[in-house]
PDB file of C-alpha atoms in Angstrom:
ATOM      1  CA  MET R   1       4.658 -43.084-110.653  1.00  0.00           C
ATOM      2  CA  SER R   2       7.730 -45.256-110.438  1.00  0.00           C
ATOM      3  CA  ALA R   3       7.650 -48.690-112.006  1.00  0.00           C
ATOM      4  CA  VAL R   4      10.029 -50.300-109.491  1.00  0.00           C
ATOM      5  CA  PHE R   5       9.522 -49.542-105.799  1.00  0.00           C
ATOM      6  CA  SER R   6      11.602 -50.200-102.722  1.00  0.00           C
ATOM      7  CA  LEU R   7       9.914 -52.072 -99.878  1.00  0.00           C
ATOM      8  CA  ALA R   8       9.457 -48.784 -98.007  1.00  0.00           C
ATOM      9  CA  ASP R   9       7.857 -47.235-101.087  1.00  0.00           C
ATOM     10  CA  TRP R  10       5.451 -50.145-101.401  1.00  0.00           C
ATOM     11  CA  GLN R  11       4.398 -49.913 -97.789  1.00  0.00           C
ATOM     12  CA  ARG R  12       3.803 -46.184 -98.078  1.00  0.00           C
ATOM     13  CA  ARG R  13       2.382 -45.877-101.618  1.00  0.00           C
ATOM     14  CA  GLY R  14       1.300 -49.261-102.858  1.00  0.00           C
ATOM     15  CA  PRO R  15      -2.132 -50.862-103.020  1.00  0.00           C
ATOM     16  CA  ASP R  16      -3.436 -52.477 -99.857  1.00  0.00           C
ATOM     17  CA  PRO R  17      -3.683 -55.433 -99.932  1.00  0.00           C
ATOM     18  CA  PHE R  18      -1.227 -56.535-102.585  1.00  0.00           C
ATOM     19  CA  PRO R  19      -1.750 -58.712-104.460  1.00  0.00           C
ATOM     20  CA  PRO R  20      -5.474 -57.942-104.324  1.00  0.00           C
ATOM     21  CA  PRO R  21      -7.693 -60.961-103.580  1.00  0.00           C
ATOM     22  CA  TRP R  22      -9.402 -60.709-106.972  1.00  0.00           C
ATOM     23  CA  ALA R  23      -6.190 -60.848-109.015  1.00  0.00           C
ATOM     24  CA  SER R  24      -5.413 -63.815-111.261  1.00  0.00           C
ATOM     25  CA  ALA R  25      -1.993 -62.281-112.082  1.00  0.00           C
ATOM     26  CA  TRP R  26      -0.029 -59.245-110.986  1.00  0.00           C
ATOM     27  CA  GLY R  27       3.281 -57.464-111.366  1.00  0.00           C
ATOM     28  CA  ASP R  28       4.900 -54.163-112.265  1.00  0.00           C
ATOM     29  CA  ASP R  29       6.454 -52.817-115.444  1.00  0.00           C
ATOM     30  CA  ARG R  30       7.629 -49.534-116.910  1.00  0.00           C
ATOM     31  CA  TYR R  31       4.178 -48.004-116.449  1.00  0.00           C
ATOM     32  CA  GLY R  32       3.683 -49.000-112.823  1.00  0.00           C
ATOM     33  CA  VAL R  33       1.757 -51.664-110.929  1.00  0.00           C
ATOM     34  CA  TRP R  34      -0.851 -53.893-112.542  1.00  0.00           C
ATOM     35  CA  ALA R  35      -3.196 -56.738-111.626  1.00  0.00           C
ATOM     36  CA  GLU R  36      -5.588 -58.769-113.737  1.00  0.00           C
ATOM     37  CA  LEU R  37      -9.223 -59.641-113.090  1.00  0.00           C
ATOM     38  CA  ARG R  38     -10.494 -62.802-114.778  1.00  0.00           C
ATOM     39  CA  VAL R  39     -14.159 -63.280-115.681  1.00  0.00           C
ATOM     40  CA  ALA R  40     -14.687 -66.687-117.315  1.00  0.00           C
ATOM     41  CA  THR R  41     -12.236 -66.643-120.248  1.00  0.00           C
ATOM     42  CA  GLU R  42     -11.878 -62.841-120.313  1.00  0.00           C
ATOM     43  CA  VAL R  43      -9.079 -60.950-118.574  1.00  0.00           C
ATOM     44  CA  GLN R  44      -9.059 -57.242-117.765  1.00  0.00           C
ATOM     45  CA  ARG R  45      -5.795 -55.642-116.693  1.00  0.00           C
ATOM     46  CA  LEU R  46      -6.082 -52.842-114.148  1.00  0.00           C
ATOM     47  CA  ARG R  47      -3.492 -50.253-113.175  1.00  0.00           C
ATOM     48  CA  TRP R  48      -2.874 -49.001-109.662  1.00  0.00           C
ATOM     49  CA  ILE R  49      -3.471 -45.237-109.594  1.00  0.00           C
ATOM     50  CA  GLU R  50      -1.617 -43.693-106.669  1.00  0.00           C
ATOM     51  CA  PRO R  51      -3.028 -40.835-104.580  1.00  0.00           C
ATOM     52  CA  GLY R  52      -1.775 -37.421-105.627  1.00  0.00           C
ATOM     53  CA  THR R  53      -2.602 -33.852-106.596  1.00  0.00           C
ATOM     54  CA  PHE R  54      -3.026 -32.154-109.966  1.00  0.00           C
ATOM     55  CA  LEU R  55      -4.482 -29.072-111.610  1.00  0.00           C
ATOM     56  CA  MET R  56      -7.947 -29.959-112.904  1.00  0.00           C
ATOM     57  CA  GLY R  57      -9.418 -28.080-115.836  1.00  0.00           C
ATOM     58  CA  ASP R  58      -8.426 -26.424-119.089  1.00  0.00           C
ATOM     59  CA  GLU R  59      -4.671 -25.877-119.170  1.00  0.00           C
ATOM     60  CA  SER R  60      -5.140 -23.028-121.665  1.00  0.00           C
ATOM     61  CA  GLN R  61      -6.894 -21.089-118.873  1.00  0.00           C
ATOM     62  CA  PRO R  62      -4.577 -21.701-115.902  1.00  0.00           C
ATOM     63  CA  GLU R  63      -6.341 -19.063-113.826  1.00  0.00           C
ATOM     64  CA  ARG R  64      -9.432 -21.276-113.878  1.00  0.00           C
ATOM     65  CA  GLN R  65      -7.733 -24.574-113.070  1.00  0.00           C
ATOM     66  CA  VAL R  66      -8.490 -26.055-109.663  1.00  0.00           C
ATOM     67  CA  PRO R  67      -5.853 -27.723-107.468  1.00  0.00           C
ATOM     68  CA  THR R  68      -7.367 -31.152-106.840  1.00  0.00           C
ATOM     69  CA  THR R  69      -6.326 -33.960-104.511  1.00  0.00           C
ATOM     70  CA  ILE R  70      -6.985 -37.633-105.153  1.00  0.00           C
ATOM     71  CA  ALA R  71      -6.826 -38.780-101.555  1.00  0.00           C
ATOM     72  CA  SER R  72      -7.028 -42.543-102.059  1.00  0.00           C
ATOM     73  CA  GLY R  73      -5.442 -44.835-104.594  1.00  0.00           C
ATOM     74  CA  PHE R  74      -7.619 -47.061-106.757  1.00  0.00           C
ATOM     75  CA  TRP R  75      -7.394 -49.678-109.489  1.00  0.00           C
ATOM     76  CA  LEU R  76      -8.472 -48.517-112.957  1.00  0.00           C
ATOM     77  CA  ALA R  77      -9.047 -50.704-116.010  1.00  0.00           C
ATOM     78  CA  ASP R  78      -6.292 -50.108-118.535  1.00  0.00           C
ATOM     79  CA  SER R  79      -8.862 -50.025-121.330  1.00  0.00           C
ATOM     80  CA  ALA R  80     -12.504 -49.400-121.976  1.00  0.00           C
ATOM     81  CA  CYS R  81     -14.686 -52.419-121.211  1.00  0.00           C
ATOM     82  CA  THR R  82     -14.642 -54.757-124.206  1.00  0.00           C
ATOM     83  CA  GLN R  83     -17.608 -56.391-125.858  1.00  0.00           C
ATOM     84  CA  ALA R  84     -16.208 -59.750-124.755  1.00  0.00           C
ATOM     85  CA  LEU R  85     -16.077 -58.740-121.092  1.00  0.00           C
ATOM     86  CA  TRP R  86     -19.566 -57.248-121.228  1.00  0.00           C
ATOM     87  CA  GLN R  87     -20.833 -60.485-122.818  1.00  0.00           C
ATOM     88  CA  ALA R  88     -19.132 -62.590-120.135  1.00  0.00           C
ATOM     89  CA  VAL R  89     -20.802 -60.601-117.352  1.00  0.00           C
ATOM     90  CA  MET R  90     -24.156 -59.744-118.933  1.00  0.00           C
ATOM     91  CA  GLY R  91     -24.791 -62.549-121.429  1.00  0.00           C
ATOM     92  CA  SER R  92     -25.460 -60.247-124.397  1.00  0.00           C
ATOM     93  CA  ASN R  93     -23.733 -57.658-126.571  1.00  0.00           C
ATOM     94  CA  PRO R  94     -25.565 -54.413-127.429  1.00  0.00           C
ATOM     95  CA  SER R  95     -22.730 -52.920-129.511  1.00  0.00           C
ATOM     96  CA  HIS R  96     -23.215 -51.470-132.982  1.00  0.00           C
ATOM     97  CA  PHE R  97     -19.614 -52.171-134.061  1.00  0.00           C
ATOM     98  CA  SER R  98     -19.778 -55.894-133.385  1.00  0.00           C
ATOM     99  CA  GLU R  99     -19.072 -58.981-135.449  1.00  0.00           C
ATOM    100  CA  ARG R 100     -22.726 -58.902-136.499  1.00  0.00           C
ATOM    101  CA  ASN R 101     -22.229 -55.623-138.370  1.00  0.00           C
ATOM    102  CA  SER R 102     -21.413 -56.624-141.942  1.00  0.00           C
ATOM    103  CA  LYS R 103     -20.669 -53.062-143.062  1.00  0.00           C
ATOM    104  CA  GLN R 104     -18.545 -51.911-140.112  1.00  0.00           C
ATOM    105  CA  PRO R 105     -17.576 -55.078-138.263  1.00  0.00           C
ATOM    106  CA  GLY R 106     -15.924 -54.859-134.911  1.00  0.00           C
ATOM    107  CA  SER R 107     -14.649 -57.684-132.733  1.00  0.00           C
ATOM    108  CA  PRO R 108     -15.002 -58.962-129.169  1.00  0.00           C
ATOM    109  CA  GLN R 109     -12.004 -56.767-128.304  1.00  0.00           C
ATOM    110  CA  HIS R 110     -13.645 -53.564-129.509  1.00  0.00           C
ATOM    111  CA  PRO R 111     -15.122 -51.435-126.713  1.00  0.00           C
ATOM    112  CA  VAL R 112     -18.698 -52.132-125.802  1.00  0.00           C
ATOM    113  CA  GLU R 113     -20.935 -49.203-126.776  1.00  0.00           C
ATOM    114  CA  GLN R 114     -24.630 -48.417-126.838  1.00  0.00           C
ATOM    115  CA  VAL R 115     -24.652 -48.852-123.066  1.00  0.00           C
ATOM    116  CA  SER R 116     -26.265 -46.228-120.864  1.00  0.00           C
ATOM    117  CA  TRP R 117     -25.063 -45.075-117.466  1.00  0.00           C
ATOM    118  CA  ASN R 118     -28.052 -46.923-116.016  1.00  0.00           C
ATOM    119  CA  ASP R 119     -27.032 -50.134-117.844  1.00  0.00           C
ATOM    120  CA  VAL R 120     -23.582 -49.900-116.296  1.00  0.00           C
ATOM    121  CA  VAL R 121     -24.414 -48.801-112.758  1.00  0.00           C
ATOM    122  CA  LEU R 122     -27.942 -49.428-111.538  1.00  0.00           C
ATOM    123  CA  PRO R 123     -28.932 -52.428-109.414  1.00  0.00           C
ATOM    124  CA  PRO R 124     -29.991 -55.115-109.620  1.00  0.00           C
ATOM    125  CA  GLU R 125     -28.883 -55.890-113.183  1.00  0.00           C
ATOM    126  CA  GLY R 126     -26.231 -53.264-113.957  1.00  0.00           C
ATOM    127  CA  PHE R 127     -22.836 -54.434-115.216  1.00  0.00           C
ATOM    128  CA  LEU R 128     -20.961 -53.209-112.141  1.00  0.00           C
ATOM    129  CA  VAL R 129     -23.419 -54.926-109.818  1.00  0.00           C
ATOM    130  CA  ARG R 130     -22.964 -58.243-111.613  1.00  0.00           C
ATOM    131  CA  LEU R 131     -19.211 -57.770-111.882  1.00  0.00           C
ATOM    132  CA  GLN R 132     -18.897 -57.853-108.094  1.00  0.00           C
ATOM    133  CA  ALA R 133     -19.467 -61.598-108.199  1.00  0.00           C
ATOM    134  CA  PHE R 134     -15.868 -61.743-109.463  1.00  0.00           C
ATOM    135  CA  THR R 135     -14.134 -59.045-107.387  1.00  0.00           C
ATOM    136  CA  ALA R 136     -13.649 -60.852-104.052  1.00  0.00           C
ATOM    137  CA  GLY R 137     -15.309 -58.039-102.131  1.00  0.00           C
ATOM    138  CA  ALA R 138     -13.649 -55.089-103.870  1.00  0.00           C
ATOM    139  CA  VAL R 139     -16.119 -52.375-104.824  1.00  0.00           C
ATOM    140  CA  ALA R 140     -16.625 -51.959-108.576  1.00  0.00           C
ATOM    141  CA  GLY R 141     -17.565 -48.484-109.761  1.00  0.00           C
ATOM    142  CA  LEU R 142     -17.011 -45.762-112.296  1.00  0.00           C
ATOM    143  CA  PRO R 143     -14.247 -43.224-111.697  1.00  0.00           C
ATOM    144  CA  SER R 144     -15.249 -39.733-110.662  1.00  0.00           C
ATOM    145  CA  GLU R 145     -14.509 -36.931-113.124  1.00  0.00           C
ATOM    146  CA  ALA R 146     -11.560 -35.864-110.995  1.00  0.00           C
ATOM    147  CA  GLU R 147     -10.169 -39.397-110.873  1.00  0.00           C
ATOM    148  CA  TRP R 148     -10.688 -39.814-114.610  1.00  0.00           C
ATOM    149  CA  GLU R 149      -8.858 -36.584-115.513  1.00  0.00           C
ATOM    150  CA  TYR R 150      -6.057 -37.334-113.038  1.00  0.00           C
ATOM    151  CA  ALA R 151      -5.531 -40.762-114.614  1.00  0.00           C
ATOM    152  CA  CYS R 152      -5.855 -39.393-118.136  1.00  0.00           C
ATOM    153  CA  ARG R 153      -3.272 -36.677-117.564  1.00  0.00           C
ATOM    154  CA  ALA R 154      -0.922 -39.184-115.924  1.00  0.00           C
ATOM    155  CA  GLY R 155       1.299 -36.443-114.556  1.00  0.00           C
ATOM    156  CA  THR R 156       1.218 -34.280-117.688  1.00  0.00           C
ATOM    157  CA  GLN R 157       0.027 -30.681-117.924  1.00  0.00           C
ATOM    158  CA  THR R 158      -0.538 -30.527-121.684  1.00  0.00           C
ATOM    159  CA  ALA R 159      -3.808 -30.706-123.613  1.00  0.00           C
ATOM    160  CA  TYR R 160      -3.355 -34.455-124.097  1.00  0.00           C
ATOM    161  CA  SER R 161      -1.173 -36.929-122.265  1.00  0.00           C
ATOM    162  CA  PHE R 162       0.863 -37.081-125.508  1.00  0.00           C
ATOM    163  CA  GLY R 163       1.417 -33.311-125.741  1.00  0.00           C
ATOM    164  CA  ASP R 164      -0.525 -30.311-127.027  1.00  0.00           C
ATOM    165  CA  THR R 165      -1.411 -31.956-130.351  1.00  0.00           C
ATOM    166  CA  VAL R 166      -2.294 -35.487-131.386  1.00  0.00           C
ATOM    167  CA  THR R 167      -2.358 -37.564-134.544  1.00  0.00           C
ATOM    168  CA  GLY R 168      -4.396 -40.539-135.681  1.00  0.00           C
ATOM    169  CA  GLU R 169      -1.509 -42.768-134.625  1.00  0.00           C
ATOM    170  CA  GLU R 170      -2.201 -41.776-131.031  1.00  0.00           C
ATOM    171  CA  VAL R 171      -5.948 -41.090-130.882  1.00  0.00           C
ATOM    172  CA  ASN R 172      -9.034 -42.373-132.716  1.00  0.00           C
ATOM    173  CA  TYR R 173     -10.985 -39.175-133.482  1.00  0.00           C
ATOM    174  CA  TRP R 174     -12.817 -37.655-136.423  1.00  0.00           C
ATOM    175  CA  SER R 175     -10.654 -35.873-138.942  1.00  0.00           C
ATOM    176  CA  ASP R 176     -11.042 -34.975-142.596  1.00  0.00           C
ATOM    177  CA  LYS R 177      -7.585 -36.486-143.076  1.00  0.00           C
ATOM    178  CA  GLY R 178      -8.403 -40.156-142.821  1.00  0.00           C
ATOM    179  CA  ALA R 179     -11.043 -40.649-140.134  1.00  0.00           C
ATOM    180  CA  ARG R 180     -11.696 -44.284-139.235  1.00  0.00           C
ATOM    181  CA  MET R 181     -15.416 -43.590-138.697  1.00  0.00           C
ATOM    182  CA  MET R 182     -15.760 -46.351-136.128  1.00  0.00           C
ATOM    183  CA  THR R 183     -14.137 -47.646-132.963  1.00  0.00           C
ATOM    184  CA  VAL R 184     -10.841 -49.515-132.873  1.00  0.00           C
ATOM    185  CA  ALA R 185     -10.047 -52.527-130.711  1.00  0.00           C
ATOM    186  CA  VAL R 186      -8.871 -51.612-127.228  1.00  0.00           C
ATOM    187  CA  ARG R 187      -5.102 -51.331-126.732  1.00  0.00           C
ATOM    188  CA  SER R 188      -4.689 -50.638-130.460  1.00  0.00           C
ATOM    189  CA  LEU R 189      -3.142 -47.219-129.892  1.00  0.00           C
ATOM    190  CA  LEU R 190      -0.470 -45.839-127.587  1.00  0.00           C
ATOM    191  CA  ALA R 191      -0.825 -46.034-123.809  1.00  0.00           C
ATOM    192  CA  ASN R 192      -0.462 -42.892-121.724  1.00  0.00           C
ATOM    193  CA  PRO R 193       2.450 -42.615-119.228  1.00  0.00           C
ATOM    194  CA  TRP R 194       0.540 -44.669-116.654  1.00  0.00           C
ATOM    195  CA  GLY R 195      -0.282 -47.541-119.026  1.00  0.00           C
ATOM    196  CA  LEU R 196      -3.901 -46.571-119.775  1.00  0.00           C
ATOM    197  CA  TYR R 197      -5.094 -47.033-123.359  1.00  0.00           C
ATOM    198  CA  GLU R 198      -7.454 -44.855-125.411  1.00  0.00           C
ATOM    199  CA  MET R 199      -8.185 -42.371-122.647  1.00  0.00           C
ATOM    200  CA  HIS R 200      -8.370 -39.936-125.562  1.00  0.00           C
ATOM    201  CA  GLY R 201     -10.882 -40.735-128.299  1.00  0.00           C
ATOM    202  CA  ASN R 202     -12.423 -44.049-129.408  1.00  0.00           C
ATOM    203  CA  VAL R 203     -15.457 -43.919-127.076  1.00  0.00           C
ATOM    204  CA  TRP R 204     -16.706 -41.401-124.559  1.00  0.00           C
ATOM    205  CA  GLU R 205     -16.457 -42.864-121.068  1.00  0.00           C
ATOM    206  CA  TRP R 206     -19.119 -42.582-118.393  1.00  0.00           C
ATOM    207  CA  CYS R 207     -18.042 -41.157-115.027  1.00  0.00           C
ATOM    208  CA  ALA R 208     -19.790 -41.517-111.692  1.00  0.00           C
ATOM    209  CA  ASP R 209     -20.689 -37.840-111.311  1.00  0.00           C
ATOM    210  CA  ALA R 210     -23.906 -36.049-112.086  1.00  0.00           C
ATOM    211  CA  SER R 211     -23.223 -33.082-114.363  1.00  0.00           C
ATOM    212  CA  GLY R 212     -26.030 -30.569-114.700  1.00  0.00           C
ATOM    213  CA  GLY R 213     -29.679 -31.009-115.588  1.00  0.00           C
ATOM    214  CA  GLY R 214     -31.416 -32.962-118.296  1.00  0.00           C
ATOM    215  CA  GLY R 215     -35.168 -32.474-118.386  1.00  0.00           C
ATOM    216  CA  GLY R 216     -35.448 -32.978-114.648  1.00  0.00           C
ATOM    217  CA  VAL R 217     -33.035 -35.936-114.640  1.00  0.00           C
ATOM    218  CA  ALA R 218     -29.425 -35.282-113.679  1.00  0.00           C
ATOM    219  CA  GLU R 219     -27.113 -35.864-116.610  1.00  0.00           C
ATOM    220  CA  ARG R 220     -23.993 -37.954-116.069  1.00  0.00           C
ATOM    221  CA  ALA R 221     -20.493 -36.863-116.950  1.00  0.00           C
ATOM    222  CA  LEU R 222     -18.693 -38.163-120.022  1.00  0.00           C
ATOM    223  CA  ARG R 223     -14.980 -37.825-120.701  1.00  0.00           C
ATOM    224  CA  GLY R 224     -12.460 -38.554-123.444  1.00  0.00           C
ATOM    225  CA  GLY R 225     -14.135 -37.848-126.781  1.00  0.00           C
ATOM    226  CA  SER R 226     -14.880 -40.481-129.404  1.00  0.00           C
ATOM    227  CA  TRP R 227     -14.277 -41.754-132.925  1.00  0.00           C
ATOM    228  CA  ILE R 228     -16.867 -39.345-134.336  1.00  0.00           C
ATOM    229  CA  ASN R 229     -15.785 -36.214-132.443  1.00  0.00           C
ATOM    230  CA  ASP R 230     -12.911 -33.939-133.335  1.00  0.00           C
ATOM    231  CA  ALA R 231      -9.605 -33.891-131.521  1.00  0.00           C
ATOM    232  CA  GLY R 232     -10.600 -30.978-129.298  1.00  0.00           C
ATOM    233  CA  ASN R 233     -13.190 -33.163-127.589  1.00  0.00           C
ATOM    234  CA  ALA R 234     -10.488 -35.683-126.706  1.00  0.00           C
ATOM    235  CA  ARG R 235      -8.475 -33.245-124.558  1.00  0.00           C
ATOM    236  CA  SER R 236      -7.788 -34.313-120.981  1.00  0.00           C
ATOM    237  CA  ALA R 237      -9.889 -31.463-119.571  1.00  0.00           C
ATOM    238  CA  TYR R 238     -12.841 -31.573-121.984  1.00  0.00           C
ATOM    239  CA  ARG R 239     -16.194 -32.208-120.301  1.00  0.00           C
ATOM    240  CA  CYS R 240     -19.432 -33.541-121.751  1.00  0.00           C
ATOM    241  CA  ALA R 241     -22.603 -35.095-120.324  1.00  0.00           C
ATOM    242  CA  ASN R 242     -25.660 -37.100-121.312  1.00  0.00           C
ATOM    243  CA  ALA R 243     -28.874 -38.357-119.768  1.00  0.00           C
ATOM    244  CA  PRO R 244     -28.253 -41.513-117.720  1.00  0.00           C
ATOM    245  CA  ASP R 245     -30.563 -43.548-119.949  1.00  0.00           C
ATOM    246  CA  GLY R 246     -28.790 -42.432-123.140  1.00  0.00           C
ATOM    247  CA  ALA R 247     -27.011 -45.167-125.088  1.00  0.00           C
ATOM    248  CA  THR R 248     -25.196 -44.418-128.353  1.00  0.00           C
ATOM    249  CA  ARG R 249     -22.498 -45.975-130.493  1.00  0.00           C
ATOM    250  CA  ARG R 250     -20.027 -43.338-129.342  1.00  0.00           C
ATOM    251  CA  VAL R 251     -20.261 -44.064-125.581  1.00  0.00           C
ATOM    252  CA  GLY R 252     -18.664 -46.780-123.451  1.00  0.00           C
ATOM    253  CA  PHE R 253     -16.885 -46.873-120.062  1.00  0.00           C
ATOM    254  CA  ARG R 254     -13.977 -48.204-118.024  1.00  0.00           C
ATOM    255  CA  PHE R 255     -14.375 -49.331-114.434  1.00  0.00           C
ATOM    256  CA  ALA R 256     -12.475 -48.920-111.185  1.00  0.00           C
ATOM    257  CA  LEU R 257     -12.006 -51.282-108.238  1.00  0.00           C
ATOM    258  CA  ARG R 258     -11.520 -50.097-104.671  1.00  0.00           C
ATOM    259  CA  SER R 259     -10.295 -52.142-101.732  1.00  0.00           C
ATOM    260  CA  THR R 260     -12.375 -52.433 -98.598  1.00  0.00           C
ATOM    261  CA  SER R 261      -9.580 -54.138 -96.639  1.00  0.00           C
ATOM    262  CA  PRO R 262      -8.384 -52.558 -93.385  1.00  0.00           C
ATOM    263  CA  ALA R 263      -5.069 -50.725 -93.465  1.00  0.00           C
ATOM    264  CA  GLY R 264      -2.100 -52.845 -92.523  1.00  0.00           C
ATOM    265  CA  ALA R 265      -3.460 -56.062 -94.009  1.00  0.00           C
ATOM    266  CA  THR R 266      -0.877 -56.166 -96.781  1.00  0.00           C
ATOM    267  CA  GLU R 267       1.707 -58.922 -96.946  1.00  0.00           C
ATOM    268  CA  TRP R 268       4.346 -57.664 -99.361  1.00  0.00           C
ATOM    269  CA  PRO R 269       5.639 -60.299-101.803  1.00  0.00           C
ATOM    270  CA  ALA R 270       9.358 -60.865-102.233  1.00  0.00           C
ATOM    271  CA  PRO R 271      11.208 -59.173-105.100  1.00  0.00           C
ATOM    272  CA  ARG R 272      11.460 -61.056-108.395  1.00  0.00           C
ATOM    273  CA  SER R 273      15.153 -61.295-109.312  1.00  0.00           C
ATOM    274  CA  GLY R 274      15.689 -57.907-107.713  1.00  0.00           C
ATOM    275  CA  VAL R 275      13.790 -56.231-110.582  1.00  0.00           C
ATOM    276  CA  ALA R 276      10.123 -55.996-109.702  1.00  0.00           C
ATOM    277  CA  LEU R 277       8.955 -56.059-106.102  1.00  0.00           C
ATOM    278  CA  ALA R 278       5.392 -56.889-107.123  1.00  0.00           C
ATOM    279  CA  ALA R 279       6.230 -60.460-108.051  1.00  0.00           C
ATOM    280  CA  GLY R 280       3.194 -62.164-109.518  1.00  0.00           C
ATOM    281  CA  ARG R 281       1.964 -64.893-111.779  1.00  0.00           C
ATOM    282  CA  GLY R 282       1.976 -62.729-114.881  1.00  0.00           C
ATOM    283  CA  GLN R 283       4.509 -60.965-117.030  1.00  0.00           C
ATOM    284  CA  GLY R 284       4.701 -57.216-117.663  1.00  0.00           C
TER     285      GLY R 284
END
């Protein structure tokens, strides 16, 4: 994705509408287009993920990879949902690595964990249901597995978006060479080429899809690995699953927003000093 678009590029590739009605700030930078959703005092930055195609699956077995098309663009949170954002929406914080934990204290900016797929998704009290009070009509949801891997890879074809190997400077995973043994605050580590943080490691992330059986209840897909799993689990293509009512200290999520506006409703803002066409109230 290009960080600076021409007007024609915006009209062909950009989000519709732009700026989105829910945005408190917006703009573009070296990673691409962003907008921010405000919930009380908490702000979540989201990245515009353009439509496109990629090879889905294990890159070490190219004969088994599947050409996959992401037909529609969508907004994706640039980080896992924080404890602070969960608290603002839900009024409580279920996380193990919170400020209450005297032995392994986290912070409001650590990812929320110990949340099940049901806690995140199901009406009437799920996080995503409540979040829609703040999204100005945009649909809040979890990314599909295909969308998640597409965004994680961010145009790369290697095992990780950083290459075929990773270090603790890039990914929070278990290692016998200095494992952190807990989560880190979101945006602590390097972003991938599309400006998404901790897609590898830190916490597993729930996806929308069902993924096999689980005692008669369809398990839900998990992606990304975690602080207590080895680096292999953090590969872009690695797949895992859990029962939808499972909630552990290694699992969190990031959410997506999708426009329901009719095509052609966009009014494109004027360029800002000829640098960024997506002129907004925020800074990149």
